[in-house]
mmCIF file of C-alpha atoms in Angstrom:
data_model
loop_
_atom_site.group_PDB
_atom_site.id
_atom_site.type_symbol
_atom_site.label_atom_id
_atom_site.label_comp_id
_atom_site.label_asym_id
_atom_site.label_seq_id
_atom_site.Cartn_x
_atom_site.Cartn_y
_atom_site.Cartn_z
ATOM 1 C CA MET A 30 -3.368 11.058 -10.687
ATOM 2 C CA LEU A 31 -2.503 14.035 -8.493
ATOM 3 C CA VAL A 32 -3.009 13.502 -4.765
ATOM 4 C CA HIS A 33 -5.560 16.337 -4.746
ATOM 5 C CA GLU A 34 -7.742 14.567 -7.307
ATOM 6 C CA ARG A 35 -8.357 11.678 -4.896
ATOM 7 C CA TYR A 36 -10.192 14.035 -2.566
ATOM 8 C CA VAL A 37 -12.245 16.137 -4.992
ATOM 9 C CA GLU A 38 -15.488 14.171 -4.529
ATOM 10 C CA ALA A 39 -15.158 14.241 -0.743
ATOM 11 C CA MET A 40 -14.495 17.989 -0.844
ATOM 12 C CA ARG A 41 -17.613 18.429 -2.974
ATOM 13 C CA GLN A 42 -19.546 16.687 -0.174
ATOM 14 C CA ALA A 43 -18.032 19.106 2.355
ATOM 15 C CA ILE A 44 -18.925 22.075 0.121
ATOM 16 C CA GLU A 45 -22.507 20.803 -0.115
ATOM 17 C CA GLU A 46 -22.593 20.540 3.676
ATOM 18 C CA ALA A 47 -21.272 24.110 3.970
ATOM 19 C CA THR A 48 -24.192 25.456 1.939
ATOM 20 C CA HIS A 49 -26.549 24.607 4.832
ATOM 21 C CA ALA A 50 -24.825 26.938 7.321
ATOM 22 C CA PRO A 51 -25.896 30.383 6.029
ATOM 23 C CA ALA A 52 -29.584 29.555 6.518
ATOM 24 C CA THR A 53 -29.009 30.120 10.237
ATOM 25 C CA GLY A 54 -26.537 32.975 9.826
ATOM 26 C CA ASP A 55 -23.529 30.729 10.269
ATOM 27 C CA VAL A 56 -20.336 31.027 8.230
ATOM 28 C CA PRO A 57 -20.394 28.445 5.401
ATOM 29 C CA VAL A 58 -17.872 25.838 6.459
ATOM 30 C CA GLY A 59 -18.569 22.155 5.903
ATOM 31 C CA ALA A 60 -16.831 18.963 6.982
ATOM 32 C CA VAL A 61 -17.066 15.251 6.264
ATOM 33 C CA VAL A 62 -15.311 12.366 8.024
ATOM 34 C CA LEU A 63 -14.534 9.382 5.813
ATOM 35 C CA ASP A 64 -13.801 5.905 7.126
ATOM 36 C CA SER A 65 -10.888 3.874 5.760
ATOM 37 C CA SER A 66 -12.975 2.724 2.784
ATOM 38 C CA GLY A 67 -14.006 6.272 1.877
ATOM 39 C CA HIS A 68 -17.576 6.182 3.203
ATOM 40 C CA ALA A 69 -18.875 9.269 5.007
ATOM 41 C CA ILE A 70 -19.460 8.454 8.686
ATOM 42 C CA GLY A 71 -19.788 12.019 9.956
ATOM 43 C CA ARG A 72 -20.937 15.331 8.503
ATOM 44 C CA GLY A 73 -21.221 18.820 9.856
ATOM 45 C CA HIS A 74 -21.507 22.475 9.020
ATOM 46 C CA ASN A 75 -21.008 25.492 11.232
ATOM 47 C CA GLU A 76 -23.854 25.878 13.721
ATOM 48 C CA ARG A 77 -22.450 28.339 16.254
ATOM 49 C CA GLU A 78 -25.259 30.830 15.694
ATOM 50 C CA ALA A 79 -27.959 28.170 15.411
ATOM 51 C CA ARG A 80 -26.923 26.422 18.652
ATOM 52 C CA ALA A 81 -25.498 29.420 20.500
ATOM 53 C CA ASP A 82 -22.468 27.176 21.003
ATOM 54 C CA PRO A 83 -18.903 28.408 20.437
ATOM 55 C CA THR A 84 -17.728 24.824 19.825
ATOM 56 C CA ALA A 85 -20.276 24.075 17.064
ATOM 57 C CA HIS A 86 -17.727 24.263 14.262
ATOM 58 C CA ALA A 87 -18.243 22.012 11.241
ATOM 59 C CA GLU A 88 -15.261 19.836 12.166
ATOM 60 C CA MET A 89 -16.392 19.323 15.761
ATOM 61 C CA ILE A 90 -19.888 18.280 14.669
ATOM 62 C CA ALA A 91 -18.527 15.898 12.014
ATOM 63 C CA LEU A 92 -16.019 14.373 14.464
ATOM 64 C CA ARG A 93 -18.731 13.845 17.109
ATOM 65 C CA GLN A 94 -21.026 12.197 14.561
ATOM 66 C CA ALA A 95 -18.217 9.948 13.290
ATOM 67 C CA ALA A 96 -17.305 8.881 16.829
ATOM 68 C CA GLU A 97 -20.941 8.097 17.530
ATOM 69 C CA THR A 98 -21.195 6.117 14.275
ATOM 70 C CA VAL A 99 -18.182 3.910 15.073
ATOM 71 C CA GLY A 100 -18.818 3.823 18.807
ATOM 72 C CA LYS A 101 -15.422 5.075 19.907
ATOM 73 C CA TRP A 102 -13.507 8.339 20.143
ATOM 74 C CA ARG A 103 -10.426 7.054 18.353
ATOM 75 C CA LEU A 104 -10.912 7.675 14.646
ATOM 76 C CA GLY A 105 -7.711 6.104 13.364
ATOM 77 C CA GLY A 106 -7.950 5.204 9.687
ATOM 78 C CA CYS A 107 -10.318 8.118 9.070
ATOM 79 C CA THR A 108 -9.939 11.255 6.988
ATOM 80 C CA LEU A 109 -11.396 14.653 7.882
ATOM 81 C CA VAL A 110 -12.292 16.753 4.840
ATOM 82 C CA VAL A 111 -13.141 20.405 5.546
ATOM 83 C CA THR A 112 -13.670 23.451 3.360
ATOM 84 C CA LEU A 113 -11.584 25.804 5.526
ATOM 85 C CA GLU A 114 -8.263 25.294 7.302
ATOM 86 C CA PRO A 115 -9.106 24.298 10.899
ATOM 87 C CA CYS A 116 -8.709 26.678 13.842
ATOM 88 C CA THR A 117 -6.713 25.744 16.951
ATOM 89 C CA MET A 118 -9.729 24.113 18.648
ATOM 90 C CA CYS A 119 -10.561 21.936 15.656
ATOM 91 C CA ALA A 120 -6.914 21.124 14.897
ATOM 92 C CA GLY A 121 -6.483 19.982 18.496
ATOM 93 C CA ALA A 122 -9.657 17.905 18.333
ATOM 94 C CA LEU A 123 -8.628 16.073 15.170
ATOM 95 C CA VAL A 124 -5.239 15.284 16.722
ATOM 96 C CA GLN A 125 -6.984 14.002 19.874
ATOM 97 C CA ALA A 126 -9.336 11.885 17.729
ATOM 98 C CA ARG A 127 -6.291 10.304 16.023
ATOM 99 C CA ILE A 128 -7.518 11.247 12.534
ATOM 100 C CA ASP A 129 -5.034 9.846 9.989
ATOM 101 C CA ARG A 130 -5.488 12.477 7.304
ATOM 102 C CA LEU A 131 -6.733 16.059 7.073
ATOM 103 C CA ILE A 132 -7.846 17.466 3.728
ATOM 104 C CA PHE A 133 -8.801 21.132 3.598
ATOM 105 C CA GLY A 134 -9.814 23.607 0.937
ATOM 106 C CA ALA A 135 -9.138 27.283 1.614
ATOM 107 C CA ALA A 136 -6.357 28.501 3.880
ATOM 108 C CA ASP A 137 -7.405 30.720 6.807
ATOM 109 C CA ASP A 138 -4.942 33.585 7.232
ATOM 110 C CA LYS A 139 -6.849 34.908 10.265
ATOM 111 C CA ALA A 140 -7.290 31.775 12.383
ATOM 112 C CA GLY A 141 -5.719 28.793 10.588
ATOM 113 C CA ALA A 142 -3.868 26.317 12.773
ATOM 114 C CA VAL A 143 -2.577 23.984 10.055
ATOM 115 C CA GLY A 144 0.138 26.206 8.665
ATOM 116 C CA SER A 145 -1.289 29.711 8.258
ATOM 117 C CA LEU A 146 -0.845 31.104 11.797
ATOM 118 C CA TRP A 147 0.124 27.976 13.710
ATOM 119 C CA ASP A 148 0.771 24.375 12.783
ATOM 120 C CA VAL A 149 -0.848 22.416 15.575
ATOM 121 C CA VAL A 150 -1.264 19.159 13.662
ATOM 122 C CA ARG A 151 2.401 18.838 12.714
ATOM 123 C CA ASP A 152 3.879 19.913 16.050
ATOM 124 C CA ARG A 153 6.611 17.378 16.824
ATOM 125 C CA ARG A 154 5.815 17.592 20.539
ATOM 126 C CA LEU A 155 2.471 15.864 20.016
ATOM 127 C CA ASN A 156 2.093 12.108 19.936
ATOM 128 C CA HIS A 157 -0.066 12.080 16.787
ATOM 129 C CA ARG A 158 0.511 13.965 13.537
ATOM 130 C CA PRO A 159 -1.920 13.375 10.680
ATOM 131 C CA GLU A 160 -1.041 13.676 7.020
ATOM 132 C CA VAL A 161 -2.208 17.057 5.668
ATOM 133 C CA VAL A 162 -3.315 17.963 2.148
ATOM 134 C CA GLY A 163 -4.391 21.566 1.680
ATOM 135 C CA GLY A 164 -5.765 23.517 -1.237
ATOM 136 C CA VAL A 165 -8.283 20.966 -2.543
ATOM 137 C CA LEU A 166 -10.902 22.963 -4.496
ATOM 138 C CA ALA A 167 -9.563 26.005 -2.659
ATOM 139 C CA ASP A 168 -11.106 28.521 -5.052
ATOM 140 C CA GLU A 169 -14.598 27.044 -4.651
ATOM 141 C CA CYS A 170 -14.232 26.910 -0.876
ATOM 142 C CA ARG A 171 -12.944 30.489 -0.722
ATOM 143 C CA GLU A 172 -15.802 31.685 -2.975
ATOM 144 C CA LEU A 173 -18.361 30.387 -0.453
ATOM 145 C CA LEU A 174 -16.791 32.564 2.220
ATOM 146 C CA ILE A 175 -16.342 35.630 0.005
ATOM 147 C CA ASN A 176 -19.996 35.518 -1.054
ATOM 148 C CA PHE A 177 -21.213 35.005 2.510
ATOM 149 C CA PHE A 178 -19.277 37.939 3.930
ATOM 150 C CA ARG A 179 -20.163 40.178 1.000
ATOM 151 C CA ASP A 180 -23.855 39.413 1.500
ATOM 152 C CA HIS A 181 -23.707 39.757 5.307
ATOM 153 C CA ARG A 182 -21.541 42.848 5.518
ATOM 154 C CA VAL A 183 -23.125 45.370 7.861
ATOM 155 C CA VAL A 184 -23.243 48.845 6.399
ATOM 156 C CA GLY A 185 -23.537 51.631 8.881
#
């Protein structure tokens, strides 16, 4: 079995979560935090527009929910699954939370901080570096974004 295949079902959960974001005008990004046995303990989708909160990224919401679920900020043993490569804020947060593994779908050439523009999570100067698997269901994740921006493009 390819390593990517292990995370397909979890990525499908993140994609489902992402579909809730456009209802409030938010970019469709979804995230799920899995505990060490693979159970979802945190979920989130972008809610920056809905909450008027610049930190309401899918990853941040999912990490907060997971920490609340387990009752501690250290999320060692957990996996963060997200439809889009995390930005610098979210990459820093998952390092701070001690996430063991990051799985992402589409790369983000404009703001990605896990290899596209920066590589925050694998910076040797940090005390924690999670395993990273990118490109899981990348085409499906990218399609969500393409459709959203096509449908929300302002003509004028």
